[in-house]
Short mmCIF file of C-alpha atoms in Angstrom, two decimals:
data_model
loop_
_atom_site.label_atom_id
_atom_site.label_comp_id
_atom_site.label_asym_id
_atom_site.label_seq_id
_atom_site.Cartn_x
_atom_site.Cartn_y
_atom_site.Cartn_z
CA UNK F 1 -22.24 28.86 -1.42
CA UNK F 2 -23.48 26.44 -4.06
CA UNK F 3 -27.00 26.73 -2.65
CA UNK F 4 -26.78 30.52 -2.62
CA UNK F 5 -25.55 30.47 -6.20
CA UNK F 6 -28.39 28.25 -7.39
CA UNK F 7 -30.99 30.38 -5.60
CA UNK F 8 -29.47 33.52 -7.10
CA UNK F 9 -29.76 32.16 -10.63
CA UNK F 10 -33.33 30.98 -10.04
CA UNK F 11 -34.31 34.34 -8.56
CA UNK F 12 -32.65 36.32 -11.35
CA UNK F 13 -33.34 33.86 -14.14
CA UNK F 14 -34.47 36.60 -16.53
CA UNK F 15 -31.01 38.16 -16.35
CA UNK F 16 -28.93 34.99 -16.14
CA UNK F 17 -30.73 32.40 -18.27
CA UNK F 18 -30.86 32.58 -22.05
CA UNK F 19 -34.60 32.70 -22.76
CA UNK F 20 -35.55 33.67 -26.31
CA UNK F 21 -38.43 35.98 -25.42
CA UNK F 22 -36.51 37.92 -22.76
CA UNK F 23 -33.79 40.41 -23.72
CA UNK F 24 -32.72 41.70 -20.32
CA UNK F 25 -28.98 42.33 -19.99
CA UNK F 26 -26.82 39.84 -18.11
CA UNK F 27 -24.82 40.61 -14.93
CA UNK F 28 -21.24 41.82 -15.42
CA UNK F 29 -19.69 38.74 -13.81
CA UNK F 30 -21.23 36.43 -16.43
CA UNK F 31 -19.54 36.03 -19.79
CA UNK F 32 -22.68 34.52 -21.32
CA UNK F 33 -26.09 33.57 -20.01
CA UNK F 34 -26.86 30.00 -18.95
CA UNK F 35 -28.77 27.72 -21.27
CA UNK F 36 -32.17 26.54 -20.09
CA UNK F 37 -30.94 22.96 -20.32
CA UNK F 38 -28.04 23.74 -18.00
CA UNK F 39 -30.39 25.31 -15.47
CA UNK F 40 -32.55 22.19 -15.66
CA UNK F 41 -29.56 19.94 -14.95
CA UNK F 42 -28.62 22.23 -12.07
CA UNK F 43 -32.04 21.97 -10.46
CA UNK F 44 -32.07 18.19 -10.87
CA UNK F 45 -28.58 17.88 -9.35
CA UNK F 46 -29.52 20.14 -6.45
CA UNK F 47 -32.69 18.15 -5.88
CA UNK F 48 -30.75 14.89 -5.75
CA UNK F 49 -28.35 16.28 -3.16
CA UNK F 50 -31.21 17.61 -1.03
CA UNK F 51 -32.98 14.25 -1.27
CA UNK F 52 -29.83 12.43 -0.14
CA UNK F 53 -29.48 14.68 2.90
CA UNK F 54 -33.18 14.69 3.79
CA UNK F 55 -33.60 10.94 3.23
CA UNK F 56 -30.35 9.29 4.40
CA UNK F 57 -31.57 5.78 3.66
CA UNK F 58 -31.22 6.56 -0.04
CA UNK F 59 -27.45 6.57 0.41
CA UNK F 60 -27.55 2.85 1.18
CA UNK F 61 -27.89 2.11 -2.51
CA UNK F 62 -25.74 4.98 -3.75
CA UNK F 63 -23.25 6.74 -1.50
CA UNK F 64 -23.69 10.51 -1.13
CA UNK F 65 -19.97 11.10 -1.72
CA UNK F 66 -20.21 9.47 -5.13
CA UNK F 67 -23.23 11.59 -6.00
CA UNK F 68 -21.51 14.74 -4.75
CA UNK F 69 -18.43 14.12 -6.89
CA UNK F 70 -20.63 13.76 -9.98
CA UNK F 71 -22.96 16.73 -9.51
CA UNK F 72 -20.07 18.96 -8.46
CA UNK F 73 -19.05 19.12 -12.12
CA UNK F 74 -22.35 20.85 -12.86
CA UNK F 75 -22.72 22.84 -9.65
CA UNK F 76 -19.16 24.15 -9.26
CA UNK F 77 -19.87 27.34 -11.21
CA UNK F 78 -22.65 28.18 -8.74
CA UNK F 79 -20.12 28.09 -5.92
CA UNK F 80 -18.47 31.13 -7.49
CA UNK F 81 -21.81 32.84 -8.15
CA UNK F 82 -22.78 32.22 -4.54
CA UNK F 83 -19.53 33.80 -3.37
CA UNK F 84 -20.13 36.86 -5.53
CA UNK F 85 -23.71 37.20 -4.30
CA UNK F 86 -22.75 36.78 -0.64
CA UNK F 87 -19.92 39.31 -0.94
CA UNK F 88 -22.43 42.06 -1.73
CA UNK F 89 -24.14 41.53 1.62
CA UNK F 90 -20.97 41.07 3.66
CA UNK F 91 -19.13 43.94 1.96
CA UNK F 92 -16.13 41.74 1.25
CA UNK F 93 -14.16 40.88 -1.84
CA UNK F 94 -15.66 37.78 -3.53
CA UNK F 95 -12.32 36.00 -3.71
CA UNK F 96 -11.88 36.31 0.06
CA UNK F 97 -15.14 34.49 0.74
CA UNK F 98 -14.34 31.82 -1.84
CA UNK F 99 -10.82 31.27 -0.48
CA UNK F 100 -12.07 31.12 3.12
CA UNK F 101 -14.10 28.08 2.10
CA UNK F 102 -11.84 26.51 -0.52
CA UNK F 103 -8.66 26.47 1.57
CA UNK F 104 -10.15 24.53 4.53
CA UNK F 105 -12.04 22.31 2.08
CA UNK F 106 -8.89 21.26 0.24
CA UNK F 107 -7.01 20.86 3.52
CA UNK F 108 -9.56 18.31 4.68
CA UNK F 109 -9.91 16.59 1.29
CA UNK F 110 -6.14 16.11 1.06
CA UNK F 111 -6.01 15.13 4.77
CA UNK F 112 -3.54 17.92 5.54
CA UNK F 113 -5.80 19.18 8.34
CA UNK F 114 -5.79 15.75 9.97
CA UNK F 115 -2.01 15.68 9.67
CA UNK F 116 -1.69 19.05 11.42
CA UNK F 117 -3.65 17.74 14.38
CA UNK F 118 -1.64 14.53 14.57
CA UNK F 119 -4.11 12.09 13.01
CA UNK F 120 -2.26 9.84 10.50
CA UNK F 121 -5.19 9.41 8.11
CA UNK F 122 -3.53 9.77 4.71
CA UNK F 123 -1.28 7.02 3.40
CA UNK F 124 0.42 9.65 1.22
CA UNK F 125 1.57 11.68 4.21
CA UNK F 126 2.41 8.95 6.71
CA UNK F 127 4.21 5.68 7.23
CA UNK F 128 1.80 4.73 9.98
CA UNK F 129 -1.89 4.65 10.71
CA UNK F 130 -4.78 2.37 9.83
CA UNK F 131 -4.78 3.18 6.10
CA UNK F 132 -1.04 2.59 5.84
CA UNK F 133 -1.20 -0.74 7.67
CA UNK F 134 -4.00 -2.04 5.45
CA UNK F 135 -3.24 -0.55 2.06
CA UNK F 136 0.52 -0.05 1.70
CA UNK F 137 2.16 -3.06 0.08
CA UNK F 138 5.66 -3.81 1.37
CA UNK F 139 8.22 -5.48 -0.87
CA UNK F 140 8.36 -8.43 1.50
CA UNK F 141 4.58 -8.91 1.21
CA UNK F 142 4.85 -8.88 -2.56
CA UNK F 143 7.71 -11.38 -2.51
CA UNK F 144 5.76 -13.66 -0.19
CA UNK F 145 2.72 -13.59 -2.47
CA UNK F 146 4.87 -14.38 -5.51
CA UNK F 147 6.68 -17.17 -3.66
CA UNK F 148 3.37 -18.70 -2.65
CA UNK F 149 2.10 -18.51 -6.22
CA UNK F 150 5.14 -20.41 -7.48
CA UNK F 151 5.42 -22.99 -4.70
CA UNK F 152 1.85 -23.77 -3.71
CA UNK F 153 0.06 -26.82 -5.02
CA UNK F 154 -1.95 -26.25 -8.17
CA UNK F 155 -5.60 -25.34 -7.53
CA UNK F 156 -5.02 -25.27 -3.76
CA UNK F 157 -7.01 -22.68 -1.80
CA UNK F 158 -5.26 -20.08 0.34
CA UNK F 159 -6.78 -18.65 3.51
CA UNK F 160 -6.15 -15.02 4.45
CA UNK F 161 -7.05 -13.11 7.59
CA UNK F 162 -8.94 -10.32 5.83
CA UNK F 163 -9.68 -8.73 2.46
CA UNK F 164 -6.40 -6.77 2.38
CA UNK F 165 -4.42 -9.99 2.43
CA UNK F 166 -6.57 -11.40 -0.34
CA UNK F 167 -5.99 -8.33 -2.51
CA UNK F 168 -2.23 -8.74 -2.09
CA UNK F 169 -2.37 -12.31 -3.32
CA UNK F 170 -4.42 -11.26 -6.33
CA UNK F 171 -2.42 -8.16 -7.26
CA UNK F 172 1.10 -9.23 -6.32
CA UNK F 173 1.03 -13.00 -6.66
CA UNK F 174 -1.38 -13.02 -9.63
CA UNK F 175 -3.31 -15.73 -7.82
CA UNK F 176 -6.88 -16.16 -9.11
CA UNK F 177 -9.55 -14.89 -6.68
CA UNK F 178 -11.20 -18.31 -6.64
CA UNK F 179 -8.06 -19.71 -4.98
CA UNK F 180 -8.32 -17.31 -2.05
CA UNK F 181 -10.80 -17.04 0.80
CA UNK F 182 -11.19 -14.64 3.72
CA UNK F 183 -14.22 -16.02 5.55
CA UNK F 184 -12.61 -18.74 7.70
CA UNK F 185 -10.88 -16.42 10.18
CA UNK F 186 -13.97 -14.40 11.19
CA UNK F 187 -15.86 -17.65 11.85
CA UNK F 188 -12.95 -19.49 13.47
CA UNK F 189 -13.62 -22.00 10.73
CA UNK F 190 -11.45 -24.60 9.07
CA UNK F 191 -8.53 -23.11 7.19
CA UNK F 192 -7.53 -24.14 3.69
CA UNK F 193 -4.28 -25.63 2.38
CA UNK F 194 -2.20 -22.48 2.92
CA UNK F 195 -2.43 -19.41 5.15
CA UNK F 196 -1.04 -16.06 4.01
CA UNK F 197 -0.44 -13.28 6.53
CA UNK F 198 0.71 -9.77 5.64
CA UNK F 199 2.24 -6.80 7.50
CA UNK F 200 -0.87 -5.78 9.44
CA UNK F 201 -1.39 -9.36 10.63
CA UNK F 202 2.24 -10.13 11.50
CA UNK F 203 3.80 -6.86 12.68
CA UNK F 204 0.74 -4.99 13.95
CA UNK F 205 -1.05 -8.14 15.17
CA UNK F 206 -4.29 -6.87 13.61
CA UNK F 207 -6.93 -8.07 11.19
CA UNK F 208 -10.20 -6.58 10.01
CA UNK F 209 -13.37 -8.57 10.68
CA UNK F 210 -16.60 -7.16 9.25
CA UNK F 211 -15.12 -3.66 9.26
CA UNK F 212 -13.86 -3.94 12.85
CA UNK F 213 -10.16 -4.14 13.74
CA UNK F 214 -9.38 -7.14 15.95
CA UNK F 215 -6.24 -8.64 17.45
CA UNK F 216 -4.65 -11.61 15.71
CA UNK F 217 -3.94 -13.08 19.14
CA UNK F 218 -7.67 -13.78 19.43
CA UNK F 219 -7.25 -16.26 16.57
CA UNK F 220 -4.04 -17.93 17.77
CA UNK F 221 -5.88 -21.24 18.25
CA UNK F 222 -6.33 -21.47 14.49
CA UNK F 223 -2.58 -21.93 14.00
CA UNK F 224 -2.29 -24.97 16.24
CA UNK F 225 -0.84 -27.81 14.20
CA UNK F 226 0.00 -25.54 11.25
CA UNK F 227 3.57 -25.42 9.96
CA UNK F 228 5.27 -22.15 9.08
CA UNK F 229 6.98 -22.52 5.72
CA UNK F 230 7.84 -18.90 4.95
CA UNK F 231 8.78 -15.90 7.09
CA UNK F 232 10.07 -12.60 5.72
CA UNK F 233 9.55 -10.54 8.86
CA UNK F 234 6.54 -8.73 7.44
CA UNK F 235 4.78 -11.75 5.95
CA UNK F 236 4.27 -15.34 6.99
CA UNK F 237 2.94 -18.39 5.17
CA UNK F 238 1.66 -21.53 6.86
CA UNK F 239 0.73 -24.93 5.49
CA UNK F 240 -2.10 -26.87 7.04
#
């Protein structure tokens, strides 16, 4: 509908754009005509979106979802214009066409549609699923991070299984990022003075390596000779 709306304005620019030398009346659904500058921004925004879709490699440097969220501020009004224009051809009420698109759109954006079909995608709607396991911070994880911050040796480095564990140490334990590292596990490398494991590592037996979910059991050899000094059920801390 956004595309239809933009094309409608371009096609009927004499009626819908405020040009000083043209005094043609505006359509009834417009309160005022668009400024030329606004039309220019619209065309630029539309061009950027088309370029992102036509040339996917551009999204490597700047994700298309980020671009879409920015240009939507400018293009949202054309969604309504597109609905009004399309309704004239389909002989339907404009609000019906708009709602038929908006309702499914918001259901997917809020992950309600996934929930209906049994996919626990949203952390706000579930106490399970990949997002929950990685992002939800349990009280026991927070306590473990704080305990480690208070009882670890000064300036010692702490190994974690993945980035989610590192973020817990930084946010909950207030441990400086330079005292944490998450590259030893993926390489089966030498671990640092302490090892911090969180819910996903301990309970779910999972860790994320280069964006791929792996089993912690594949890294069991790395704990040989390491002493467990803290265990809260959801979190564990080892000393090398």
